[in-house]
mmCIF file of C-alpha atoms and ligand atoms in Angstrom:
data_model
loop_
_atom_site.group_PDB
_atom_site.id
_atom_site.type_symbol
_atom_site.label_atom_id
_atom_site.label_comp_id
_atom_site.label_asym_id
_atom_site.label_seq_id
_atom_site.Cartn_x
_atom_site.Cartn_y
_atom_site.Cartn_z
ATOM 1 C CA LEU A 456 33.271 25.650 -9.036
ATOM 2 C CA ASP A 457 33.116 23.306 -12.017
ATOM 3 C CA ILE A 458 29.851 21.493 -11.353
ATOM 4 C CA TRP A 459 31.132 18.321 -13.059
ATOM 5 C CA LYS A 460 34.107 18.325 -10.698
ATOM 6 C CA TYR A 461 31.677 18.609 -7.786
ATOM 7 C CA PHE A 462 29.714 15.579 -9.008
ATOM 8 C CA ALA A 463 32.925 13.632 -9.632
ATOM 9 C CA VAL A 464 34.162 14.315 -6.080
ATOM 10 C CA SER A 465 30.787 13.710 -4.398
ATOM 11 C CA HIS A 466 30.200 10.504 -6.394
ATOM 12 C CA ALA A 467 33.728 9.093 -6.138
ATOM 13 C CA GLN A 468 32.419 6.117 -4.103
ATOM 14 C CA HIS A 469 29.462 5.412 -6.409
ATOM 15 C CA GLU A 470 29.459 3.038 -9.355
ATOM 16 C CA ILE A 471 25.689 3.468 -9.667
ATOM 17 C CA CYS A 472 25.017 7.214 -9.621
ATOM 18 C CA ASN A 473 21.314 6.957 -8.798
ATOM 19 C CA PRO A 474 19.403 5.762 -5.711
ATOM 20 C CA LEU A 475 18.783 2.165 -6.885
ATOM 21 C CA SER A 476 20.596 -0.574 -4.978
ATOM 22 C CA SER A 477 22.909 -2.907 -6.859
ATOM 23 C CA ALA A 478 20.410 -5.779 -6.438
ATOM 24 C CA LYS A 479 17.545 -3.669 -7.790
ATOM 25 C CA LEU A 480 19.642 -2.604 -10.776
ATOM 26 C CA ASP A 481 20.293 -6.283 -11.557
ATOM 27 C CA GLU A 482 16.599 -7.092 -11.161
ATOM 28 C CA LEU A 483 15.731 -4.265 -13.557
ATOM 29 C CA ILE A 484 18.255 -5.458 -16.148
ATOM 30 C CA GLY A 485 17.002 -9.039 -15.860
ATOM 31 C CA LEU A 486 13.534 -7.877 -16.953
ATOM 32 C CA LEU A 487 14.754 -6.142 -20.098
ATOM 33 C CA GLU A 488 15.029 -9.110 -22.440
ATOM 34 C CA LEU A 489 17.093 -8.128 -25.473
ATOM 35 C CA PRO A 490 18.018 -10.007 -28.646
ATOM 36 C CA ASP A 491 21.655 -11.074 -29.095
ATOM 37 C CA GLY A 492 23.488 -8.010 -30.413
ATOM 38 C CA GLY A 493 20.518 -5.809 -29.423
ATOM 39 C CA ARG A 494 21.235 -2.071 -29.327
ATOM 40 C CA VAL A 495 21.106 -0.044 -26.116
ATOM 41 C CA LEU A 496 21.272 3.757 -25.862
ATOM 42 C CA ASP A 497 21.858 5.060 -22.322
ATOM 43 C CA ILE A 498 21.508 8.818 -21.964
ATOM 44 C CA ALA A 499 23.437 10.427 -19.081
ATOM 45 C CA CYS A 500 25.241 7.117 -18.577
ATOM 46 C CA GLY A 501 27.474 8.284 -15.709
ATOM 47 C CA LYS A 502 30.190 5.678 -15.075
ATOM 48 C CA ALA A 503 28.417 3.232 -17.428
ATOM 49 C CA GLU A 504 27.478 0.704 -14.741
ATOM 50 C CA PHE A 505 24.000 0.144 -16.212
ATOM 51 C CA LEU A 506 25.438 -0.251 -19.725
ATOM 52 C CA MET A 507 28.184 -2.623 -18.595
ATOM 53 C CA ARG A 508 25.771 -4.874 -16.726
ATOM 54 C CA THR A 509 23.146 -4.759 -19.491
ATOM 55 C CA THR A 510 25.507 -5.516 -22.379
ATOM 56 C CA ARG A 511 27.038 -8.398 -20.390
ATOM 57 C CA ARG A 512 23.679 -9.830 -19.328
ATOM 58 C CA TRP A 513 22.151 -9.775 -22.819
ATOM 59 C CA SER A 514 25.228 -9.856 -25.133
ATOM 60 C CA ALA A 515 24.076 -6.476 -26.382
ATOM 61 C CA LEU A 516 25.829 -3.450 -27.885
ATOM 62 C CA GLY A 517 25.738 -0.157 -26.000
ATOM 63 C CA THR A 518 26.120 3.557 -26.623
ATOM 64 C CA GLY A 519 26.415 5.864 -23.619
ATOM 65 C CA ILE A 520 26.115 9.651 -23.744
ATOM 66 C CA ASP A 521 27.357 11.845 -20.905
ATOM 67 C CA ILE A 522 28.336 15.486 -20.623
ATOM 68 C CA SER A 523 30.806 15.137 -17.721
ATOM 69 C CA PRO A 524 34.441 14.705 -18.797
ATOM 70 C CA PHE A 525 35.117 13.111 -15.386
ATOM 71 C CA PHE A 526 32.405 10.473 -15.713
ATOM 72 C CA VAL A 527 33.249 9.852 -19.369
ATOM 73 C CA ALA A 528 36.899 9.176 -18.445
ATOM 74 C CA ASP A 529 35.798 6.861 -15.604
ATOM 75 C CA ALA A 530 33.317 5.065 -17.852
ATOM 76 C CA ARG A 531 35.895 4.466 -20.589
ATOM 77 C CA ALA A 532 38.513 3.209 -18.110
ATOM 78 C CA ARG A 533 36.017 0.857 -16.447
ATOM 79 C CA ILE A 534 34.821 -0.456 -19.838
ATOM 80 C CA ASP A 535 38.424 -1.100 -20.906
ATOM 81 C CA SER A 536 39.292 -2.965 -17.747
ATOM 82 C CA ALA A 537 36.125 -5.065 -18.067
ATOM 83 C CA ALA A 538 37.128 -5.928 -21.667
ATOM 84 C CA LEU A 539 33.858 -4.462 -22.981
ATOM 85 C CA ALA A 540 35.360 -1.891 -25.365
ATOM 86 C CA GLU A 541 34.171 -3.870 -28.391
ATOM 87 C CA GLN A 542 30.609 -3.710 -27.116
ATOM 88 C CA ILE A 543 30.253 -0.229 -25.611
ATOM 89 C CA GLU A 544 30.995 3.205 -27.022
ATOM 90 C CA ILE A 545 30.910 6.320 -24.812
ATOM 91 C CA VAL A 546 30.200 9.703 -26.392
ATOM 92 C CA GLU A 547 31.003 12.889 -24.472
ATOM 93 C CA ALA A 548 28.149 15.229 -25.399
ATOM 94 C CA ASN A 549 25.246 17.278 -24.182
ATOM 95 C CA ALA A 550 22.371 14.853 -24.665
ATOM 96 C CA ALA A 551 20.012 17.749 -25.414
ATOM 97 C CA GLU A 552 21.947 18.138 -28.685
ATOM 98 C CA TYR A 553 22.449 14.444 -29.418
ATOM 99 C CA GLU A 554 20.776 13.406 -32.659
ATOM 100 C CA GLY A 555 21.196 9.623 -32.629
ATOM 101 C CA GLU A 556 19.284 7.368 -34.978
ATOM 102 C CA PRO A 557 15.505 7.522 -34.512
ATOM 103 C CA GLY A 558 13.742 4.188 -34.043
ATOM 104 C CA ALA A 559 17.025 2.245 -33.972
ATOM 105 C CA PHE A 560 17.403 0.999 -30.392
ATOM 106 C CA ASP A 561 15.968 -2.027 -28.594
ATOM 107 C CA LEU A 562 16.387 -0.233 -25.265
ATOM 108 C CA VAL A 563 16.660 3.489 -24.568
ATOM 109 C CA SER A 564 17.306 4.548 -20.994
ATOM 110 C CA CYS A 565 17.993 7.569 -18.862
ATOM 111 C CA LEU A 566 18.410 6.844 -15.162
ATOM 112 C CA GLY A 567 18.174 10.177 -13.418
ATOM 113 C CA ALA A 568 18.656 13.197 -15.682
ATOM 114 C CA SER A 569 15.243 14.456 -16.820
ATOM 115 C CA TRP A 570 16.460 18.050 -16.414
ATOM 116 C CA ILE A 571 18.121 17.555 -19.819
ATOM 117 C CA TRP A 572 14.701 17.974 -21.455
ATOM 118 C CA ASN A 573 13.198 20.130 -18.682
ATOM 119 C CA GLY A 574 10.838 17.533 -17.320
ATOM 120 C CA TRP A 575 9.551 14.005 -17.172
ATOM 121 C CA ARG A 576 7.127 13.936 -20.079
ATOM 122 C CA PRO A 577 9.567 15.499 -22.593
ATOM 123 C CA THR A 578 12.166 13.000 -21.339
ATOM 124 C CA LEU A 579 9.884 10.080 -22.163
ATOM 125 C CA GLU A 580 9.076 11.620 -25.554
ATOM 126 C CA ALA A 581 12.778 12.102 -26.366
ATOM 127 C CA LEU A 582 13.691 8.540 -25.324
ATOM 128 C CA SER A 583 10.743 7.102 -27.293
ATOM 129 C CA ARG A 584 11.960 8.680 -30.518
ATOM 130 C CA TRP A 585 15.160 6.598 -30.370
ATOM 131 C CA ALA A 586 13.413 3.330 -29.470
ATOM 132 C CA ARG A 587 12.238 0.898 -32.115
ATOM 133 C CA PRO A 588 8.521 -0.072 -32.128
ATOM 134 C CA ASP A 589 7.920 -2.338 -29.086
ATOM 135 C CA GLY A 590 11.399 -1.403 -27.761
ATOM 136 C CA TRP A 591 12.044 -0.671 -24.094
ATOM 137 C CA VAL A 592 11.941 2.868 -22.712
ATOM 138 C CA VAL A 593 13.388 2.950 -19.179
ATOM 139 C CA ALA A 594 13.773 6.108 -17.143
ATOM 140 C CA GLY A 595 14.440 7.062 -13.540
ATOM 141 C CA GLU A 596 12.592 9.943 -11.939
ATOM 142 C CA PRO A 597 11.862 11.363 -8.467
ATOM 143 C CA PHE A 598 8.299 11.525 -7.168
ATOM 144 C CA TRP A 599 6.629 13.234 -4.234
ATOM 145 C CA ILE A 600 5.593 10.984 -1.383
ATOM 146 C CA GLY A 601 2.553 12.909 -0.204
ATOM 147 C CA GLU A 602 2.478 16.676 -0.388
ATOM 148 C CA PRO A 603 5.912 18.385 -0.072
ATOM 149 C CA SER A 604 6.054 20.993 2.674
ATOM 150 C CA SER A 605 6.715 24.629 1.755
ATOM 151 C CA GLU A 606 9.906 24.397 3.878
ATOM 152 C CA HIS A 607 11.050 21.481 1.714
ATOM 153 C CA LEU A 608 10.362 23.400 -1.503
ATOM 154 C CA GLU A 609 12.177 26.451 -0.199
ATOM 155 C CA ALA A 610 15.217 24.516 1.035
ATOM 156 C CA SER A 611 15.555 22.314 -2.054
ATOM 157 C CA GLY A 612 14.741 24.939 -4.670
ATOM 158 C CA HIS A 613 12.215 22.554 -6.267
ATOM 159 C CA LYS A 614 8.772 23.716 -7.281
ATOM 160 C CA ARG A 615 5.650 21.728 -6.439
ATOM 161 C CA ASP A 616 5.202 20.941 -10.127
ATOM 162 C CA SER A 617 8.878 20.033 -10.720
ATOM 163 C CA PHE A 618 7.778 16.449 -9.998
ATOM 164 C CA ALA A 619 4.588 14.390 -9.915
ATOM 165 C CA ASP A 620 3.637 11.619 -7.525
ATOM 166 C CA HIS A 621 4.334 7.983 -8.451
ATOM 167 C CA ALA A 622 0.953 7.540 -10.171
ATOM 168 C CA GLY A 623 1.542 10.783 -12.060
ATOM 169 C CA ASN A 624 4.880 9.522 -13.395
ATOM 170 C CA VAL A 625 3.184 6.360 -14.684
ATOM 171 C CA ARG A 626 0.289 8.381 -16.133
ATOM 172 C CA ALA A 627 2.712 10.640 -18.063
ATOM 173 C CA GLY A 628 4.140 7.558 -19.797
ATOM 174 C CA LEU A 629 0.686 6.320 -20.744
ATOM 175 C CA ASP A 630 -0.205 9.799 -22.011
ATOM 176 C CA CYS A 631 2.858 9.624 -24.305
ATOM 177 C CA GLY A 632 1.465 6.421 -25.794
ATOM 178 C CA LEU A 633 3.888 4.126 -23.939
ATOM 179 C CA ARG A 634 2.809 0.801 -22.417
ATOM 180 C CA PHE A 635 3.605 0.529 -18.709
ATOM 181 C CA CYS A 636 5.444 -2.686 -17.725
ATOM 182 C CA HIS A 637 6.972 -2.182 -14.282
ATOM 183 C CA ALA A 638 8.528 0.244 -11.804
ATOM 184 C CA ILE A 639 11.231 -0.365 -9.189
ATOM 185 C CA ALA A 640 11.377 2.218 -6.407
ATOM 186 C CA SER A 641 14.238 3.071 -4.054
ATOM 187 C CA ASN A 642 13.586 2.555 -0.349
ATOM 188 C CA THR A 643 15.100 4.463 2.569
ATOM 189 C CA ASP A 644 18.165 2.168 2.724
ATOM 190 C CA ASP A 645 18.829 2.782 -0.955
ATOM 191 C CA TRP A 646 18.468 6.542 -0.523
ATOM 192 C CA ASP A 647 20.643 6.576 2.610
ATOM 193 C CA ARG A 648 23.388 4.799 0.688
ATOM 194 C CA TYR A 649 23.125 7.105 -2.325
ATOM 195 C CA GLU A 650 23.082 10.296 -0.248
ATOM 196 C CA GLY A 651 25.423 9.124 2.515
ATOM 197 C CA TYR A 652 28.181 8.064 0.113
ATOM 198 C CA GLN A 653 28.275 11.674 -1.110
ATOM 199 C CA SER A 654 29.224 12.967 2.348
ATOM 200 C CA LEU A 655 31.706 10.103 2.739
ATOM 201 C CA SER A 656 33.302 10.789 -0.645
ATOM 202 C CA VAL A 657 33.728 14.500 0.136
ATOM 203 C CA GLU A 658 35.262 13.650 3.542
ATOM 204 C CA ASN A 659 37.776 11.316 1.901
ATOM 205 C CA TYR A 660 38.563 13.879 -0.777
ATOM 206 C CA ALA A 661 39.071 16.646 1.791
ATOM 207 C CA LEU A 662 41.565 14.534 3.749
ATOM 208 C CA ALA A 663 43.517 13.681 0.599
ATOM 209 C CA ASN A 664 43.317 17.193 -0.946
ATOM 210 C CA PRO A 665 43.368 19.706 1.924
ATOM 211 C CA ASP A 666 44.797 22.481 -0.273
ATOM 212 C CA ASP A 667 42.236 22.269 -3.086
ATOM 213 C CA PRO A 668 40.889 25.847 -3.442
ATOM 214 C CA ASP A 669 37.473 24.369 -4.389
ATOM 215 C CA LEU A 670 37.172 22.464 -1.126
ATOM 216 C CA ALA A 671 35.065 25.044 0.732
ATOM 217 C CA ASP A 672 32.553 25.215 -2.138
ATOM 218 C CA ILE A 673 32.443 21.433 -2.445
ATOM 219 C CA ARG A 674 31.779 21.100 1.290
ATOM 220 C CA ARG A 675 29.110 23.809 1.211
ATOM 221 C CA LEU A 676 27.206 22.056 -1.592
ATOM 222 C CA VAL A 677 27.356 18.583 -0.075
ATOM 223 C CA GLU A 678 26.377 19.843 3.383
ATOM 224 C CA HIS A 679 23.366 21.646 1.935
ATOM 225 C CA ALA A 680 22.308 18.524 0.007
ATOM 226 C CA ARG A 681 22.768 16.397 3.147
ATOM 227 C CA ASP A 682 20.609 18.751 5.255
ATOM 228 C CA VAL A 683 17.797 18.924 2.695
ATOM 229 C CA TYR A 684 17.832 15.137 2.458
ATOM 230 C CA HIS A 685 17.804 14.513 6.213
ATOM 231 C CA ARG A 686 15.212 17.166 7.039
ATOM 232 C CA PHE A 687 12.826 16.621 4.124
ATOM 233 C CA GLY A 688 13.876 14.339 1.255
ATOM 234 C CA ARG A 689 14.107 11.201 3.360
ATOM 235 C CA LEU A 690 10.386 11.518 4.158
ATOM 236 C CA GLU A 691 8.918 13.283 1.160
ATOM 237 C CA PHE A 692 11.003 12.351 -1.898
ATOM 238 C CA GLY A 693 10.865 9.027 -3.735
ATOM 239 C CA TRP A 694 12.650 7.763 -6.827
ATOM 240 C CA ALA A 695 11.841 4.932 -9.219
ATOM 241 C CA ALA A 696 13.015 3.379 -12.456
ATOM 242 C CA TYR A 697 9.970 3.163 -14.758
ATOM 243 C CA VAL A 698 9.846 0.468 -17.436
ATOM 244 C CA PHE A 699 7.721 1.086 -20.528
ATOM 245 C CA ARG A 700 7.484 -0.315 -24.014
ATOM 246 C CA LYS A 701 7.054 1.886 -27.031
ATOM 247 C CA THR A 702 3.811 1.192 -28.827
ATOM 248 C CA GLY A 703 4.432 -0.801 -32.018
ATOM 249 C CA ALA A 704 4.192 0.784 -35.450
HETATM 250 C C1 LIG B 1758 22.213 11.202 -11.416
HETATM 251 S S1 LIG B 1758 23.565 10.916 -12.520
HETATM 252 C C2 LIG B 1758 23.039 9.370 -13.269
HETATM 253 C C3 LIG B 1758 24.160 8.616 -13.945
HETATM 254 C C4 LIG B 1758 23.790 7.240 -14.488
HETATM 255 N N1 LIG B 1758 22.594 7.263 -15.296
HETATM 256 C C5 LIG B 1758 23.614 6.259 -13.368
HETATM 257 O O1 LIG B 1758 22.457 5.914 -13.081
HETATM 258 O O2 LIG B 1758 24.617 5.833 -12.786
HETATM 259 C C6 LIG B 1758 23.229 12.106 -13.776
HETATM 260 C C7 LIG B 1758 24.173 12.044 -14.967
HETATM 261 O O3 LIG B 1758 23.707 12.968 -15.942
HETATM 262 C C8 LIG B 1758 24.832 13.499 -16.613
HETATM 263 N N2 LIG B 1758 24.356 14.707 -17.312
HETATM 264 C C9 LIG B 1758 23.877 15.836 -16.743
HETATM 265 N N3 LIG B 1758 23.488 16.704 -17.683
HETATM 266 C C10 LIG B 1758 23.713 16.109 -18.895
HETATM 267 C C11 LIG B 1758 23.515 16.487 -20.254
HETATM 268 N N4 LIG B 1758 23.005 17.689 -20.571
HETATM 269 N N5 LIG B 1758 23.853 15.613 -21.229
HETATM 270 C C12 LIG B 1758 24.393 14.408 -20.928
HETATM 271 N N6 LIG B 1758 24.605 13.988 -19.654
HETATM 272 C C13 LIG B 1758 24.258 14.821 -18.648
HETATM 273 C C14 LIG B 1758 25.810 13.716 -15.480
HETATM 274 O O4 LIG B 1758 27.130 13.878 -15.918
HETATM 275 C C15 LIG B 1758 25.617 12.419 -14.676
HETATM 276 O O5 LIG B 1758 26.442 11.396 -15.163
#
């Protein structure tokens, strides 16, 4: 199974492909004051919802990087129909290999893809390199709510040290020399929507594409994710968007 196809099918209903609600995403963007024409780099931009809202809100210019040909096609189509093609460019690439321009961006973000750099701290370090002095560094990351059970670790495939707790995520930013400004966490409603829409999207896809040879694999993956979430994640797994500023030169 092409994993990017799986994500495209399971996220067909999502515009925001992370567990923040639409209202929380707007609140986050409202905090990130940018100059007119300010430059935004969004790594793992998905369908470009964050970039579209941010460039509109602040009259900024955006670059989005994503590896999925499905999400890149969606992002470009959505940007075109919102008449934002002059403001936003989408690059299809593996962000781990993206060079970009160091120190050039007023805002560098990555909402939910720290596996690209194998962890939270290297994610913050990578994003910081692209931000200008005093620029925004915004990243989304899971955190443990209390101690994860061994059953949770076994079912999810995560290790205890794959993630920190909320305080640990903040501490990692400070340890990288970033200044902490704010964090917006997802609540159970937000998580239910993010996870539930995946089951709904696969159901809709299955009805419309009953002969797709990938259907059994797609169902297997989404059902496993649903079970892990309902049995463990809903109680033990948080997620937040962390807002930092890069320390000035
Ligand atoms: C959880 S989604 C978040 C999408 C988007 N940031 C959002 O909040 O809507 C993770 C995204 O990471 C992208 N991705 C995964 N690995 C990547 C890589 N190595 N380079 C670039 N993008 C990647 C996926 O295609 C997907 O769009």
